[in-house]
Coordinates of C-alpha atoms in Angstrom, one line a residue:
Chain V
S15 CA 0.1 -0.1 0.0
Q16 CA 0.9 3.2 -0.3
E17 CA 2.7 5.6 2.5
L18 CA 0.7 8.5 1.2
E19 CA -2.7 8.6 -0.6
Q20 CA -3.7 11.1 -2.4
S21 CA -7.5 12.0 -3.3
P22 CA -9.0 12.2 -5.4
Q23 CA -6.6 11.0 -8.6
S24 CA -8.5 13.4 -11.0
L25 CA -10.7 16.1 -10.8
I26 CA -12.5 18.2 -13.0
V27 CA -14.4 21.9 -12.2
Q28 CA -16.2 24.3 -13.3
E29 CA -13.8 27.8 -13.5
G30 CA -15.0 29.8 -10.1
K31 CA -15.6 26.3 -8.2
N32 CA -14.1 25.6 -4.8
L33 CA -11.9 22.5 -4.5
T34 CA -10.3 20.5 -2.3
I35 CA -7.5 17.9 -2.7
N36 CA -6.4 15.6 0.0
C37 CA -3.5 13.6 1.4
T38 CA -3.3 11.1 4.3
S39 CA -0.1 9.0 5.4
S40 CA -0.1 5.3 6.7
K41 CA 3.1 7.3 9.0
T42 CA 4.2 9.8 11.3
L43 CA 4.3 13.4 9.7
Y44 CA 7.3 15.4 10.2
G45 CA 6.6 17.9 7.6
L46 CA 4.0 18.4 4.7
Y47 CA 5.0 19.8 1.5
W48 CA 1.9 20.6 -1.4
Y49 CA 3.9 21.1 -4.9
K50 CA 2.3 22.0 -8.4
Q51 CA 3.4 20.1 -11.2
K52 CA 2.7 20.5 -15.3
Y53 CA 3.2 17.6 -17.0
G54 CA 6.8 16.6 -17.9
E55 CA 8.1 20.0 -16.1
G56 CA 9.7 20.4 -12.8
L57 CA 7.7 20.8 -9.5
I58 CA 6.7 24.0 -8.5
F59 CA 6.8 24.7 -4.9
L60 CA 3.5 25.7 -3.6
M61 CA 3.6 25.3 1.0
M62 CA 5.3 23.3 3.3
L63 CA 3.8 22.6 6.6
Q64 CA 5.5 21.6 9.7
K65 CA 3.0 21.2 12.9
G66 CA 0.2 19.8 13.5
G67 CA -2.9 22.4 13.3
E68 CA -0.8 24.3 10.9
E69 CA -2.2 26.7 7.5
K70 CA -1.0 28.6 5.2
S71 CA -2.1 30.6 2.7
H72 CA -1.4 32.0 -1.1
E73 CA -3.5 33.6 -3.5
K74 CA -6.7 31.5 -3.4
I75 CA -4.6 28.5 -2.2
T76 CA -4.6 27.3 1.5
A77 CA -3.2 24.2 2.6
K78 CA -3.7 22.6 6.7
L79 CA -2.2 20.2 8.2
D80 CA -4.4 18.0 10.4
E81 CA -1.4 16.1 12.9
K82 CA -4.3 13.6 14.4
K83 CA -5.1 12.6 11.3
Q84 CA -2.0 12.3 9.6
Q85 CA -3.8 14.4 6.6
S86 CA -3.5 17.3 4.6
S87 CA -5.8 19.5 2.6
L88 CA -5.3 21.4 -0.4
H89 CA -7.8 24.0 -0.9
I90 CA -8.5 26.3 -4.2
T91 CA -11.1 28.9 -4.4
A92 CA -12.7 30.2 -6.9
S93 CA -10.1 28.1 -9.6
Q94 CA -8.9 29.5 -12.6
P95 CA -7.7 27.3 -15.6
S96 CA -4.3 29.0 -14.4
H97 CA -4.9 26.1 -11.4
A98 CA -5.3 23.5 -13.8
G99 CA -2.1 21.3 -13.4
I100 CA -0.8 17.9 -11.3
Y101 CA -0.8 18.7 -7.4
L102 CA 1.6 16.7 -5.7
C103 CA 2.0 16.0 -1.4
G104 CA 5.5 15.3 -0.7
A105 CA 5.7 13.8 3.5
V106 CA 8.7 13.5 5.4
H107 CA 8.4 10.7 7.2
H108 CA 11.4 10.4 9.6
Q109 CA 12.3 12.7 11.9
F110 CA 15.5 14.7 12.1
A111 CA 17.7 13.4 14.5
R112 CA 21.4 12.8 15.5
A113 CA 23.9 12.5 12.6
G114 CA 23.4 8.9 10.4
G115 CA 19.4 9.9 10.6
T116 CA 17.3 8.5 7.4
S117 CA 15.5 12.0 7.4
Y118 CA 18.0 13.7 4.9
G119 CA 16.9 14.7 1.8
K120 CA 14.0 11.7 1.4
L121 CA 10.2 13.2 0.5
T122 CA 7.7 10.5 -0.6
F123 CA 5.3 11.4 -2.5
G124 CA 1.7 10.5 -3.3
Q125 CA 1.1 9.6 -6.5
G126 CA -0.7 13.6 -7.4
T127 CA -3.9 14.7 -8.1
I128 CA -4.6 15.6 -12.0
L129 CA -6.7 18.9 -11.9
T130 CA -8.3 20.4 -14.8
V131 CA -10.5 23.3 -15.0
H132 CA -13.5 24.5 -17.2
P133 CA -13.7 27.8 -18.4
Chain E
K15 CA 17.6 35.0 -7.6
A16 CA 17.9 32.3 -10.1
G17 CA 16.0 29.0 -9.8
V18 CA 17.6 25.6 -10.1
T19 CA 18.9 24.5 -13.5
Q20 CA 19.1 21.1 -14.4
T21 CA 21.0 20.7 -17.9
P22 CA 20.7 19.0 -20.6
R23 CA 16.6 19.0 -20.7
Y24 CA 16.1 16.6 -22.8
L25 CA 18.7 13.5 -23.5
I26 CA 18.2 10.2 -25.8
K27 CA 20.6 7.4 -25.4
T28 CA 21.2 3.8 -25.9
R29 CA 20.6 1.0 -24.2
G30 CA 24.2 0.0 -22.2
Q31 CA 25.1 3.5 -22.6
Q32 CA 25.9 6.3 -19.8
V33 CA 24.3 8.8 -19.2
T34 CA 25.8 12.0 -16.8
L35 CA 23.2 15.0 -15.5
S36 CA 23.5 17.9 -13.3
C37 CA 22.7 20.3 -11.5
S38 CA 22.8 23.5 -9.9
P39 CA 21.3 24.6 -7.1
I40 CA 20.0 27.8 -6.0
S41 CA 22.9 29.8 -4.9
G42 CA 23.4 29.6 -1.0
H43 CA 21.5 26.3 -0.7
R44 CA 24.1 23.7 0.1
S45 CA 21.5 20.6 -0.3
V46 CA 20.7 18.4 -3.6
S47 CA 18.3 15.8 -3.7
W48 CA 17.4 13.6 -6.6
Y49 CA 14.5 11.8 -8.0
Q50 CA 13.7 9.9 -11.0
Q51 CA 9.7 9.8 -12.5
T52 CA 7.6 7.7 -13.9
P53 CA 3.8 7.1 -14.5
G54 CA 4.3 4.1 -12.9
Q55 CA 6.4 4.5 -9.9
G56 CA 5.9 8.3 -9.8
L57 CA 8.2 10.4 -8.1
Q58 CA 11.0 7.9 -6.3
F59 CA 14.3 9.8 -4.0
L60 CA 17.5 8.4 -5.6
F61 CA 20.0 10.3 -2.9
E62 CA 20.9 13.3 -1.1
Y63 CA 23.8 15.1 -0.9
F64 CA 24.9 17.9 1.7
S65 CA 28.5 19.5 1.1
E66 CA 29.9 16.9 -0.7
T67 CA 28.6 14.4 1.3
Q68 CA 26.1 11.5 0.8
R69 CA 23.4 11.5 3.4
N70 CA 20.8 9.7 2.1
K71 CA 20.5 7.4 -0.7
G72 CA 17.0 5.7 -2.1
N73 CA 16.8 1.6 -3.2
F74 CA 17.9 1.9 -6.3
P75 CA 21.1 -0.2 -8.1
G76 CA 24.0 0.3 -7.6
R77 CA 24.1 1.8 -11.6
F78 CA 23.1 4.7 -10.2
S79 CA 25.7 7.2 -8.4
G80 CA 25.7 10.5 -8.0
R81 CA 28.5 13.5 -6.4
Q82 CA 28.4 16.9 -5.1
F83 CA 31.4 19.2 -5.8
S84 CA 32.6 22.2 -3.9
N85 CA 30.2 25.2 -4.9
S86 CA 27.2 22.5 -4.2
R87 CA 26.5 21.9 -7.8
S88 CA 25.6 18.1 -8.0
E89 CA 25.8 15.6 -11.1
M90 CA 24.4 11.9 -11.3
N91 CA 25.5 9.6 -13.1
V92 CA 23.4 6.3 -14.7
S93 CA 25.6 3.5 -16.1
T94 CA 24.7 1.2 -18.3
L95 CA 21.2 1.9 -19.0
E96 CA 18.6 -0.4 -19.5
L97 CA 15.0 0.6 -21.4
G98 CA 13.8 1.2 -17.3
D99 CA 15.9 4.0 -17.3
S100 CA 14.0 6.3 -19.4
A101 CA 12.1 9.1 -17.1
L102 CA 12.4 12.8 -15.7
Y103 CA 15.2 12.9 -13.2
L104 CA 14.6 15.7 -10.8
C105 CA 17.0 17.0 -8.3
A106 CA 15.7 19.4 -5.7
S107 CA 17.4 22.1 -3.8
S108 CA 17.2 23.5 0.3
W109 CA 19.4 24.9 2.4
H110 CA 19.5 22.4 4.7
N111 CA 16.9 20.2 4.0
V112 CA 15.3 19.0 6.4
N113 CA 12.2 20.4 7.0
T114 CA 13.1 23.7 4.5
E115 CA 11.7 24.6 2.1
A116 CA 13.1 22.4 -1.1
F117 CA 12.3 24.0 -4.8
F118 CA 12.8 21.7 -7.6
G119 CA 14.4 22.0 -11.3
Q120 CA 12.4 21.9 -14.9
G121 CA 14.0 18.4 -15.0
T122 CA 15.8 16.3 -17.5
R123 CA 13.9 13.9 -19.7
L124 CA 15.6 10.5 -20.7
T125 CA 15.1 7.8 -23.4
V126 CA 16.6 4.9 -23.5
V127 CA 16.5 3.5 -26.9

């Protein structure tokens, strides 16, 4: 099973509609990153969440981290065609600690959510 | 501030050959991580370098290797290419990496024929 599950796998919305993408971890979360990707291109950093209950917003995108549920949600308000793309969540599953820790550099990613916004 | 630069953007190689990909991180960033992205497996962690030292490694065969230079630029090398190595290779740059913002390059699209 996936360590990080995203839902839904794909989403088609009409411009102006709100939408939510969820990311659920099967392991303890020590950090959660959200990225957007256009097909075949690099990942665009959206937000990083570290603490339970943390919520961040950028323009019309808000992300929250629910530590108890080991879950994060990404909410887009009044969607626009420019929001279309693949949304990926990436988790830090290991606590940073002493030298030799295995947390360095490794983000575990979900399979992504493909968002289509119809004008 | 310039972003993360990966070169080349596209590569076509023949099975059995080797390839070297380059990643120049954001100025001041010392951590570089590499990922492989394929339609079937998604994004998978290859390895991470910090101050010229490999600190972490994913579950890839020894044909995949990397290094980091004193200016934080990193290269990854794949020897004896296989068809299954065809993928988008992405590098991520961050100041320290542990729970700091990580920015990705545009990737190198490798096609093995």
